[in-house]
Coordinates of C-alpha atoms in Angstrom, one line a residue:
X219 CA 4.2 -0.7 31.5
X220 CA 4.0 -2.4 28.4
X221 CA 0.8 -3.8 26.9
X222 CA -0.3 -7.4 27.1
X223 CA 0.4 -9.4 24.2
X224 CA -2.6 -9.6 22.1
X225 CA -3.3 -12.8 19.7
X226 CA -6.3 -12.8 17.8
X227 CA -6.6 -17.0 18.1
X228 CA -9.2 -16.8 21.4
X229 CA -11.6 -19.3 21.3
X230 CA -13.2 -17.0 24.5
X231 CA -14.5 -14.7 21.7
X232 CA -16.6 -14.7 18.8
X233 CA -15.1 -15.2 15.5
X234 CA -17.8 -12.6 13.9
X235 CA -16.4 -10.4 17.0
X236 CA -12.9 -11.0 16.3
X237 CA -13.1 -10.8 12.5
X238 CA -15.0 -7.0 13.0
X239 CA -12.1 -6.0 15.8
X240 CA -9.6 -6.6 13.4
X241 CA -11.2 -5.6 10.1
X242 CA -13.6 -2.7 11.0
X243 CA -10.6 -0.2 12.1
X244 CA -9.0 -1.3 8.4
X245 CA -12.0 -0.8 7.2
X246 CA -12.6 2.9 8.5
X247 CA -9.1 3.7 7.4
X248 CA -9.6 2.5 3.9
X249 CA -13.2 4.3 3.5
X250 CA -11.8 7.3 4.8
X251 CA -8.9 6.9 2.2
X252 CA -11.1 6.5 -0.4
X253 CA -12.5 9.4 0.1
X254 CA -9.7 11.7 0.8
X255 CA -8.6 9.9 -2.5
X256 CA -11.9 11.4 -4.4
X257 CA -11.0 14.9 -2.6
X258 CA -7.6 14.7 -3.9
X259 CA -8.8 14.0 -7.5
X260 CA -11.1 16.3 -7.6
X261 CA -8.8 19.4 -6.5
X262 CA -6.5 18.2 -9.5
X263 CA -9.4 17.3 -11.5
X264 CA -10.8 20.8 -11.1
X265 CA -8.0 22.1 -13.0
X266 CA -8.6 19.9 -16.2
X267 CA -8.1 16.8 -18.2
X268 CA -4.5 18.1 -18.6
X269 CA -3.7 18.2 -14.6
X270 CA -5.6 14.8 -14.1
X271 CA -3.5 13.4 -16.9
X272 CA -0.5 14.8 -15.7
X273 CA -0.7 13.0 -12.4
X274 CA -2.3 9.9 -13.9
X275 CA 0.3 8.8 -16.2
X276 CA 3.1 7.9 -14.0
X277 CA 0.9 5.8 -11.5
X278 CA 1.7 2.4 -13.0
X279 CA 5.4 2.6 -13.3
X280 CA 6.2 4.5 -9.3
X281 CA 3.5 1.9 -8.5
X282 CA 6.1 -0.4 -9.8
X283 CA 8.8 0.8 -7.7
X284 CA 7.4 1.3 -4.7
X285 CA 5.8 -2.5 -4.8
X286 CA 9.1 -3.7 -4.8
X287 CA 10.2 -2.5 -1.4
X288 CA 6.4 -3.2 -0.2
X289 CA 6.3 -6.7 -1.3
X290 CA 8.7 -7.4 1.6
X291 CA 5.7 -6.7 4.2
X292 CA 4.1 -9.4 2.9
X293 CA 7.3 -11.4 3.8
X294 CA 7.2 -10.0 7.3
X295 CA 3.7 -9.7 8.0
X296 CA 3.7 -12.9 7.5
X297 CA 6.3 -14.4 9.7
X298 CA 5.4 -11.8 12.1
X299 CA 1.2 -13.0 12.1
X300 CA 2.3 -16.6 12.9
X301 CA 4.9 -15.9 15.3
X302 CA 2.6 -14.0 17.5
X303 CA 0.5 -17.0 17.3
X304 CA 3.1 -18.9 18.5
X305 CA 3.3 -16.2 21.5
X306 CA 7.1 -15.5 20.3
X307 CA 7.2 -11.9 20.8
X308 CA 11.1 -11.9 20.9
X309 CA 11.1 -12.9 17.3
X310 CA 8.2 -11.0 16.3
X311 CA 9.9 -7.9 17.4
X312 CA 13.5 -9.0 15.9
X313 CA 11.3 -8.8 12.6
X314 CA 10.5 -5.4 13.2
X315 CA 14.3 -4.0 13.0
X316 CA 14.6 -5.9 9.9
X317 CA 11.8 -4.9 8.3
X318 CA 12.9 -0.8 9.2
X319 CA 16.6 -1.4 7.9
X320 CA 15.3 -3.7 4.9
X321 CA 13.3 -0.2 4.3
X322 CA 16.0 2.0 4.6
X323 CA 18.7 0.1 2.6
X324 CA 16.5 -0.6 -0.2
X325 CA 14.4 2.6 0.1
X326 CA 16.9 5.1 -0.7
X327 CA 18.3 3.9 -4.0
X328 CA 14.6 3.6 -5.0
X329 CA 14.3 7.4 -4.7
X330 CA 17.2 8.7 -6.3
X331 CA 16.0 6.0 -9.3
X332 CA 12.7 7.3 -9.2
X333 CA 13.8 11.4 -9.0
X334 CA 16.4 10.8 -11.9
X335 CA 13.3 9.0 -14.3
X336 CA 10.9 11.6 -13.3
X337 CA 10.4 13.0 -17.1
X338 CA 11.5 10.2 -18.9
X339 CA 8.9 8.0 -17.3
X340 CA 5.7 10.0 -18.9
X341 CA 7.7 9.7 -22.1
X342 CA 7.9 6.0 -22.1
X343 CA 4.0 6.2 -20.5
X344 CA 3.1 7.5 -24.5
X345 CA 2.0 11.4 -22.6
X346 CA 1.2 14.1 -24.7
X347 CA 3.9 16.6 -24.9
X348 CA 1.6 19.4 -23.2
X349 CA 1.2 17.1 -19.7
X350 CA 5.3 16.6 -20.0
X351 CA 6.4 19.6 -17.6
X352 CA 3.7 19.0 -15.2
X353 CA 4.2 15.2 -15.1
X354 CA 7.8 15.9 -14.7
X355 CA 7.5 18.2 -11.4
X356 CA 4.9 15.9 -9.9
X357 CA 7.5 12.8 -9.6
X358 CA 10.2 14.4 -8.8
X359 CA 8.8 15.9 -5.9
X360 CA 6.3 12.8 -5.0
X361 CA 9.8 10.5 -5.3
X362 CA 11.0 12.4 -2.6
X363 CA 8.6 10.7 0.0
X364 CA 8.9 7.5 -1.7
X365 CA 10.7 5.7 1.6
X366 CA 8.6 7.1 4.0
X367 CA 5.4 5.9 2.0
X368 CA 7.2 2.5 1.8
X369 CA 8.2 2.6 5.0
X370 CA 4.4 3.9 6.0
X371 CA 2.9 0.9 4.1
X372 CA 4.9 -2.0 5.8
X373 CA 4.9 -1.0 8.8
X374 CA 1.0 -0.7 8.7
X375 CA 1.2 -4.2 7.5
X376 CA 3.5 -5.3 10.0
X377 CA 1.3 -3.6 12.6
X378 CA -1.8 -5.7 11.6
X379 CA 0.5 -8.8 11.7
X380 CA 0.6 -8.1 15.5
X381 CA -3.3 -7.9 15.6
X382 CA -3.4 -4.5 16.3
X383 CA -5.3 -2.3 13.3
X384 CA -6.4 0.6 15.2
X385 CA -3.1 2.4 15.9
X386 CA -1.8 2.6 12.2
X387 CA -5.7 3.9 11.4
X388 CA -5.1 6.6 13.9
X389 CA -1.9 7.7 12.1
X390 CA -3.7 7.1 8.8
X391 CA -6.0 9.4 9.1
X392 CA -4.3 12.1 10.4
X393 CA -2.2 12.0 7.6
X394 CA -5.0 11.8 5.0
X395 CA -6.2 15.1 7.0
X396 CA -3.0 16.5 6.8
X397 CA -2.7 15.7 2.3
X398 CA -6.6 17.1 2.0
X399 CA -5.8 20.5 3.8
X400 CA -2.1 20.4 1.9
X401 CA -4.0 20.5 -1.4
X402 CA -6.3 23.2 -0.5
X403 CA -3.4 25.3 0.6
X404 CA -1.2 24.4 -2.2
X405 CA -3.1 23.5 -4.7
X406 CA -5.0 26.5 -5.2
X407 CA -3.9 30.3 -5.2
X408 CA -5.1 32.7 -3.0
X409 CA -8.7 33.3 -3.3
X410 CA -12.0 34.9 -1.9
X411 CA -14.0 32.3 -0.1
X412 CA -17.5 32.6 0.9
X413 CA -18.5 30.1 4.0
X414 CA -22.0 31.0 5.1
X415 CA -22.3 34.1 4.0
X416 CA -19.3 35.6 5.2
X417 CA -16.7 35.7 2.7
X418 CA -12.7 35.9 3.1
X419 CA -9.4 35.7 1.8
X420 CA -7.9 32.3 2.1
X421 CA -3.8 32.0 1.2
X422 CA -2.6 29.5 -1.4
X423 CA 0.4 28.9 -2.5
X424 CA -0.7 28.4 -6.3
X425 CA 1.7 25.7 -7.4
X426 CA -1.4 23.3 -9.0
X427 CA 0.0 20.1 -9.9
X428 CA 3.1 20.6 -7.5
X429 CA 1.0 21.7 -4.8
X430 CA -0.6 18.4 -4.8
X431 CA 2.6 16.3 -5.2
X432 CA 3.5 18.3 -2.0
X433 CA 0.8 18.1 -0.1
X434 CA 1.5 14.0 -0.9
X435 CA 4.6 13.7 0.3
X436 CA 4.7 15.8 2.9
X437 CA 1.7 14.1 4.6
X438 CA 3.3 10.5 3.5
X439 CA 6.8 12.1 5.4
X440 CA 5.1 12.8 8.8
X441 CA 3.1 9.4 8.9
X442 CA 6.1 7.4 8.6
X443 CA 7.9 9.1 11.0
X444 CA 4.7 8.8 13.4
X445 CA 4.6 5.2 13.0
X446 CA 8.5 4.5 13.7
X447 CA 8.1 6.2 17.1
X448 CA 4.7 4.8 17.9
X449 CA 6.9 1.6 17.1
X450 CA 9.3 2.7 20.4
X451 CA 6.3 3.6 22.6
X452 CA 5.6 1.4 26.0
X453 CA 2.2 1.8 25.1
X454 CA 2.9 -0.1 21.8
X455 CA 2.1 -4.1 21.3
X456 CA 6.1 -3.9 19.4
X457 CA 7.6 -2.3 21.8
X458 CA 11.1 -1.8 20.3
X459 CA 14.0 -0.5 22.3
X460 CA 17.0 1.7 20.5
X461 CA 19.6 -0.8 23.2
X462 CA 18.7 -3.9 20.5
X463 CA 20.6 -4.9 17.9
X464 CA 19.2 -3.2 14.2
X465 CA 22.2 -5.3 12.4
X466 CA 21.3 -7.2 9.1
X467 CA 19.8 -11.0 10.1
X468 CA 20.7 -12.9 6.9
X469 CA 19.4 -16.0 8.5
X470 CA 15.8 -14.3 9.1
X471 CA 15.9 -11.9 5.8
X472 CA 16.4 -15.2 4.0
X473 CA 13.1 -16.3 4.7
X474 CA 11.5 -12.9 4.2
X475 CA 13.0 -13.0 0.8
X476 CA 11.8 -16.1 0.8
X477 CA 8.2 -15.3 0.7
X478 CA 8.6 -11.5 0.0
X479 CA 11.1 -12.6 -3.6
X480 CA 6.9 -14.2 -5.0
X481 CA 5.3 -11.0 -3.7
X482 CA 7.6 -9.1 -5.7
X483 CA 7.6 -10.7 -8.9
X484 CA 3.2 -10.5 -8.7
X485 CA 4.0 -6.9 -8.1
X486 CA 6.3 -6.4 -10.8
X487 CA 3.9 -9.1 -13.2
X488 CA 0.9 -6.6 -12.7
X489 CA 2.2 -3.0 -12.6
X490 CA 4.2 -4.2 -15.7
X491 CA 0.9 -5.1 -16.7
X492 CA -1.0 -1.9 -16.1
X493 CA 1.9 -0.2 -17.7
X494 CA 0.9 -1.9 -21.0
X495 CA -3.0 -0.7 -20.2
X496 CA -2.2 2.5 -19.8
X497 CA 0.2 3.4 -22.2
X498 CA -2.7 1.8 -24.4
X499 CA -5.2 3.5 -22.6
X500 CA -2.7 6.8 -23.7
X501 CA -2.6 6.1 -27.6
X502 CA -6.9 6.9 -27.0
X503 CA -6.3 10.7 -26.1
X504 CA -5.6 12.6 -23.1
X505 CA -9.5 12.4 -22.3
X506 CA -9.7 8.8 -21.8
X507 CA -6.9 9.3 -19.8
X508 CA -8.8 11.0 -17.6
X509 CA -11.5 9.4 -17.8
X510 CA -10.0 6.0 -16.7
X511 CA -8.3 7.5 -13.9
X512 CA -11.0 9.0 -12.5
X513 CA -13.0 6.0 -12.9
X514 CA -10.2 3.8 -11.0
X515 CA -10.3 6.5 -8.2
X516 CA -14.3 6.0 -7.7
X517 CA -13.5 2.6 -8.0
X518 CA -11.5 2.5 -4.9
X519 CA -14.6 3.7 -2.8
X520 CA -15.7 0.1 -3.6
X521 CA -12.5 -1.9 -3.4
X522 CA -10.8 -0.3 -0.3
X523 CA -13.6 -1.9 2.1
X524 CA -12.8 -4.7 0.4
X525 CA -8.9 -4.5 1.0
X526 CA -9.3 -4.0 4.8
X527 CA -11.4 -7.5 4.9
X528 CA -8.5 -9.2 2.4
X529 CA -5.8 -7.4 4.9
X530 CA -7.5 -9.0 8.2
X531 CA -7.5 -12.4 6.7
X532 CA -3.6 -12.1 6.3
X533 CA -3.4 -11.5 10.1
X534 CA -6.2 -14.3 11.0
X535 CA -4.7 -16.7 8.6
X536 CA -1.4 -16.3 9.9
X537 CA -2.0 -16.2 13.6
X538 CA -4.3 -19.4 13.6
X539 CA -1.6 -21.0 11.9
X540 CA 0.8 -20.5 14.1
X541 CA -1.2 -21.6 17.3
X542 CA -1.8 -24.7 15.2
X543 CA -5.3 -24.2 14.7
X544 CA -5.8 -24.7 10.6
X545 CA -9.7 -25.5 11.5
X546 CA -9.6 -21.8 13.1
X547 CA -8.2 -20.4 9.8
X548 CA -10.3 -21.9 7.9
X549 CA -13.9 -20.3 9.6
X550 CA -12.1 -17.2 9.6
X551 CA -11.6 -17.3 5.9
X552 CA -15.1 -18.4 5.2
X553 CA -16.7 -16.0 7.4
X554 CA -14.5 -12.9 6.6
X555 CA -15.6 -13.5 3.0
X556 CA -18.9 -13.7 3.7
X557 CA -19.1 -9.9 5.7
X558 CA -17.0 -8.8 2.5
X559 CA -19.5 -9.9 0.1
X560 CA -22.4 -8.1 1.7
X561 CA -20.2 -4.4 2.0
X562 CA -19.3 -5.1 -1.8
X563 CA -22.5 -6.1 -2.8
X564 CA -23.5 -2.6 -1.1
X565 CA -21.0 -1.1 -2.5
X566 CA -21.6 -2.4 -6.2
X567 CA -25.4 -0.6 -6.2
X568 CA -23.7 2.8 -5.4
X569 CA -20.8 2.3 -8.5
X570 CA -23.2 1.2 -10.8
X571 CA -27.0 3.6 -10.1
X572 CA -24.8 6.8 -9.2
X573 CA -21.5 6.4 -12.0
X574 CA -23.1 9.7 -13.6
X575 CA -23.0 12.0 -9.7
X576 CA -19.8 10.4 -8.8
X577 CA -17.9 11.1 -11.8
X578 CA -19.4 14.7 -12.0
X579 CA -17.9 15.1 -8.6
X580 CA -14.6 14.6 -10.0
X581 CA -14.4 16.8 -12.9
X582 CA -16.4 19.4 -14.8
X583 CA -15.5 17.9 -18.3
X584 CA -18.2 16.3 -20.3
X585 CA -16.8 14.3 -22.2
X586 CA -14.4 12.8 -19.5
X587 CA -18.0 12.5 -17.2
X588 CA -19.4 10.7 -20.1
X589 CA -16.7 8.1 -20.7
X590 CA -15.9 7.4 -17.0
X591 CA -19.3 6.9 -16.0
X592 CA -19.8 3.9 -19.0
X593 CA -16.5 3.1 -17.1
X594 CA -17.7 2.9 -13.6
X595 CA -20.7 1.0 -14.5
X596 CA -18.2 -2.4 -15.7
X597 CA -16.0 -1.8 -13.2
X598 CA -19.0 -2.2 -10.7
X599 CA -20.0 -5.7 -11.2
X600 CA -16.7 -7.2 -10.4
X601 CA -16.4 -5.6 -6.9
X602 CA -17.4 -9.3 -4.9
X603 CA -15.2 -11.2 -7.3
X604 CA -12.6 -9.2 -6.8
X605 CA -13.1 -9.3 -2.8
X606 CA -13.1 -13.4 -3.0
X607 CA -10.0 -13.5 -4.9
X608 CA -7.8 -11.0 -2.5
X609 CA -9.2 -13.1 0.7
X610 CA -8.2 -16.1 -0.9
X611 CA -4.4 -15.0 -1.8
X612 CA -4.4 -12.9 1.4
X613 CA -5.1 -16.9 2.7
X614 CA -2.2 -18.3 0.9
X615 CA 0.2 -15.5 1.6
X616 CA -0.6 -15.7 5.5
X617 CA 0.1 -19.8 5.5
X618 CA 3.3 -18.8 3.9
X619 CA 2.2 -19.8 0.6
X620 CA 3.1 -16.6 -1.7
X621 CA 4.3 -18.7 -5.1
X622 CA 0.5 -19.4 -6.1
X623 CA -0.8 -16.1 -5.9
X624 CA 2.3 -15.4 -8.2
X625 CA 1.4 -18.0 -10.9
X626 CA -2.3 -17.0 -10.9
X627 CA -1.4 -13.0 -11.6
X628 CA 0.5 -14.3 -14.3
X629 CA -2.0 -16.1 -15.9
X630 CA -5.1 -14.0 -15.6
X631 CA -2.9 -10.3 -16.1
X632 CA -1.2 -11.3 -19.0
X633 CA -3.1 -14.4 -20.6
X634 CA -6.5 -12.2 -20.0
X635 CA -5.9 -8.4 -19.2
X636 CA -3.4 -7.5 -21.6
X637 CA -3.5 -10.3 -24.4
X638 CA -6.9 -8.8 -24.5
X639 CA -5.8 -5.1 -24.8
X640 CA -3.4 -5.9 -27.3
X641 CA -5.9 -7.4 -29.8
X642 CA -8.9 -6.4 -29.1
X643 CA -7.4 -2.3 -28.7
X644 CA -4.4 -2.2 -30.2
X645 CA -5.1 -5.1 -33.1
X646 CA -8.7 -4.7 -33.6
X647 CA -9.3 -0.9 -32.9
X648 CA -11.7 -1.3 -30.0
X649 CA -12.0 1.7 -27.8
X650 CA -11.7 2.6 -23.8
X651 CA -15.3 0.2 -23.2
X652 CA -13.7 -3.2 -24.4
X653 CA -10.2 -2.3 -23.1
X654 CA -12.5 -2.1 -19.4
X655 CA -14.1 -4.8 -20.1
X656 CA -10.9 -6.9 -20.5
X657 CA -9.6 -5.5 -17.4
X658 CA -13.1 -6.9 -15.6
X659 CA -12.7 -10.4 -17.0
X660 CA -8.9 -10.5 -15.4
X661 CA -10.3 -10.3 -12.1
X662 CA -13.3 -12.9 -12.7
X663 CA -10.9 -15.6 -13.9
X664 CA -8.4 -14.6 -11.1
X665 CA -11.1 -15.5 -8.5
X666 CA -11.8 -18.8 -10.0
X667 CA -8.3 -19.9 -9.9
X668 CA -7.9 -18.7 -6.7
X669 CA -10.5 -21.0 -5.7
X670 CA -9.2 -23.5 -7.5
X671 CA -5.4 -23.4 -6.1
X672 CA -6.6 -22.8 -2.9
X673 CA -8.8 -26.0 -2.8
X674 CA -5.5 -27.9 -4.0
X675 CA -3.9 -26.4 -1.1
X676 CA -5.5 -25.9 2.2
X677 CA -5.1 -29.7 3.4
X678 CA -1.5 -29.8 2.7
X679 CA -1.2 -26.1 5.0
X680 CA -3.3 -27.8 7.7
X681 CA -1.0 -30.8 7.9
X682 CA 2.0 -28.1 8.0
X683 CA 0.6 -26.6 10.5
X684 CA 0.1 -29.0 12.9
X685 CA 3.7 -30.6 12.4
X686 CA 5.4 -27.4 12.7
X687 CA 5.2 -24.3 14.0
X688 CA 6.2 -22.4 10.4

């Protein structure tokens, strides 16, 4: 028998409860990702600067791609958040099918795009011609997971839209598991290993930077599939049936476009942007190549916890909305930031007093430990600025409002982030410190206008609210 409906609006339970439910089983996943993120980093980083760089310099652009398709979560998540605050499972569900076909049809083009670009993309990225080869294998074989990590990443979202966070978590971390044990199979070649004082042979395949693409997109493969059947279970809050109808819904993929077509173009606005950074970030030597990646890996030990609180306001937004509660959303907001501050305050100490220990974690290289740990340090006083700004868009996004976080990108990636690369690193000659540093004061000035916009905005969504059911 299927599971009741669940709806996060309950005035029965704490809000603190409620907010922790929701958030805290995000919030594991995204630590736990973190780390299996440093793991990852450090396998490759364990092989050198070239290895690290190899896998580094393509982020931005498959980034680019892959935001595309997952830009259309938003869409649904969102719809799908406020109609299961409305109690309309039927159209919740319908929004599942057209979220997995919406996937699928988009999902395999973006592949064979991303497969057939897979050396000319490091090119354009400004790589040095001895991480070419390397770089080269890596995307082909990570684009050939690229729909099931798409497909892994909305449905996740869509998941939380139906107030359920711990079932995608599960998955989540089986597959991060599965990618850390992939790499230490692949990765590495077969080796004597001594474990408390016995010692062994372990197998490894020896394919280095392909082992770890591998191990990737293998993991990513299995996940997706996972979460598709977990989507047909009776144990499941979706509960789809293979009897319904999986044909296109123009009238309901309109409004996903809708609100997913904003989502899209932020995407695009700042991976186009972090292309610029890092092809400038390039032009400084494969060590600050490194050295910046490894940084923005660390980094994520700090921001991840601060995603899962940003994600759960998305679902509490939405939902509280839909039952025509706007006052509900609203202490939701207030109090999710709040718990977020005081993990990224945490978080902040252990960025900026251990930048030296973390980095040397990641890689044996001086030079890269000694300009990712200046790195770290910046990058660590921005972590509760950065949290305020995603809970605010996450805000605006779960009211349906997806055009002004779109306009703010634009204005604090380009008029700060990269008008201040370009002069101050490529004009004026400054190196990797001010080129952080820029990056630092994009996400200050987007938190202030996101504070701003959302001031402008919240009584005209409160009045939407309670005159329809949007």
């Amino acid at each position: 028998m299927a599971k009741q409906n669940f709806s996060i609006v309950d005035d029965r339970r704490s809000p603190w409860a409620t907010i922790i439910l929701l958030a805290f089983p995000i919030l594991i996943e995204q630590i736990l990702t973190s780390l299996v993120n440093v793991v990852d980093t450090a396998m490759v980083g364990s092989m050198g600067k070239i290895a690290t760089a190899s896998v580094s310099i393509s982020q931005s652009p498959n980034m680019l791609i892959n935001g595309v398709i997952m830009s259309l979560g938003v869409g649904f998540t969102s719809l799908i958040a406020r109609s299961v605050g409305a109690n309309n499972m039927a159209r919740a569900r319908g929004l599942v099918r057209q979220a997995i076909v919406t996937v699928i049809g988009m999902g395999i083009p973006a592949t064979l795009l991303c497969f057939s670009l897979a050396r000319k993309i490091p090119i354009w990225m400004g790589g040095a011609p001895e991480i070419l080869d390397s770089a080269e294998m890596y995307n082909r074989i990570f684009a050939l997971s690229l729909i099931f990590r798409c497909m892994t990443m909305v449905l996740t979202a869509i998941y939380r839209g139906f107030g359920d966070s711990k079932s995608p978590m599960k998955i989540n971390i089986l597959v991060n598991i599965m990618n850390v044990c992939g790499n230490f199979l692949m990765i590495f070649p077969t080796r004597e290993i001594t474990v408390l004082g016995v010692s062994f042979t372990m197998f490894g395949c020896g394919w280095g930077v392909a082992g770890a693409a591998a191990a990737s997109s293998l993991s990513s493969t299995v996940g997706s599939c996972l979460l598709i059947a977990r989507c047909f279970s009776s144990k499941s809050l979706i509960q789809l049936n293979l009897k319904d109808s999986f044909a296109p819904d123009w009238n309901e993929l309109r409004g996903v476009m809708k609100l997913g077509l904003p989502v899209m173009l932020q995407r695009v606005c700042m991976t186009s942007a972090s292309i610029i950074v890092t092809s400038t970030v390039a032009t400084l030597g494969t060590a600050c190549v490194a050295a910046q990646s490894l940084a923005g890996t660390a980094e994520s030990l700090s921001f991840m916890p601060g995603f899962a609180f940003g994600t759960a306001v998305t679902t509490l937004y939405g939902q509280s909305l839909g039952a025509k509660r706007p006052d509900m959303a609203e202490s939701f907001l207030k109090k999710t930031v709040f718990m977020g501050s005081i993990v990224m305050a945490f978080m902040t100490c252990i960025l900026f007093f251990g930048s030296n220990v973390i980095m040397g974690f990641f890689t044996p290289d001086a030079e890269v430990i000694s300009i990712g740990s200046t790195l770290l340090k910046i990058l660590a006083i921005i972590q509760i600025p950065q949290l305020m700004a995603m809970c605010l868009t996450s805000a605006l996004q779960g009211a349906g409002d997806t055009k002004t976080p779109l306009y703010v990108t634009m204005l604090s990636m380009w008029g700060v982030r990269v008008l201040g690369v370009v002069i101050f690193v490529r004009v004026l000659g400054f190196g990797i410190t001010t080129l952080c540093i820029c990056m630092c004061t994009d996400n200050v000035v987007r938190c202030i206008l996101s504070f701003i916009f959302y001031l402008k905005k919240r009584k005209g969504i409160a009045k939407r609210a309670m005159e329809v059911n949007m």
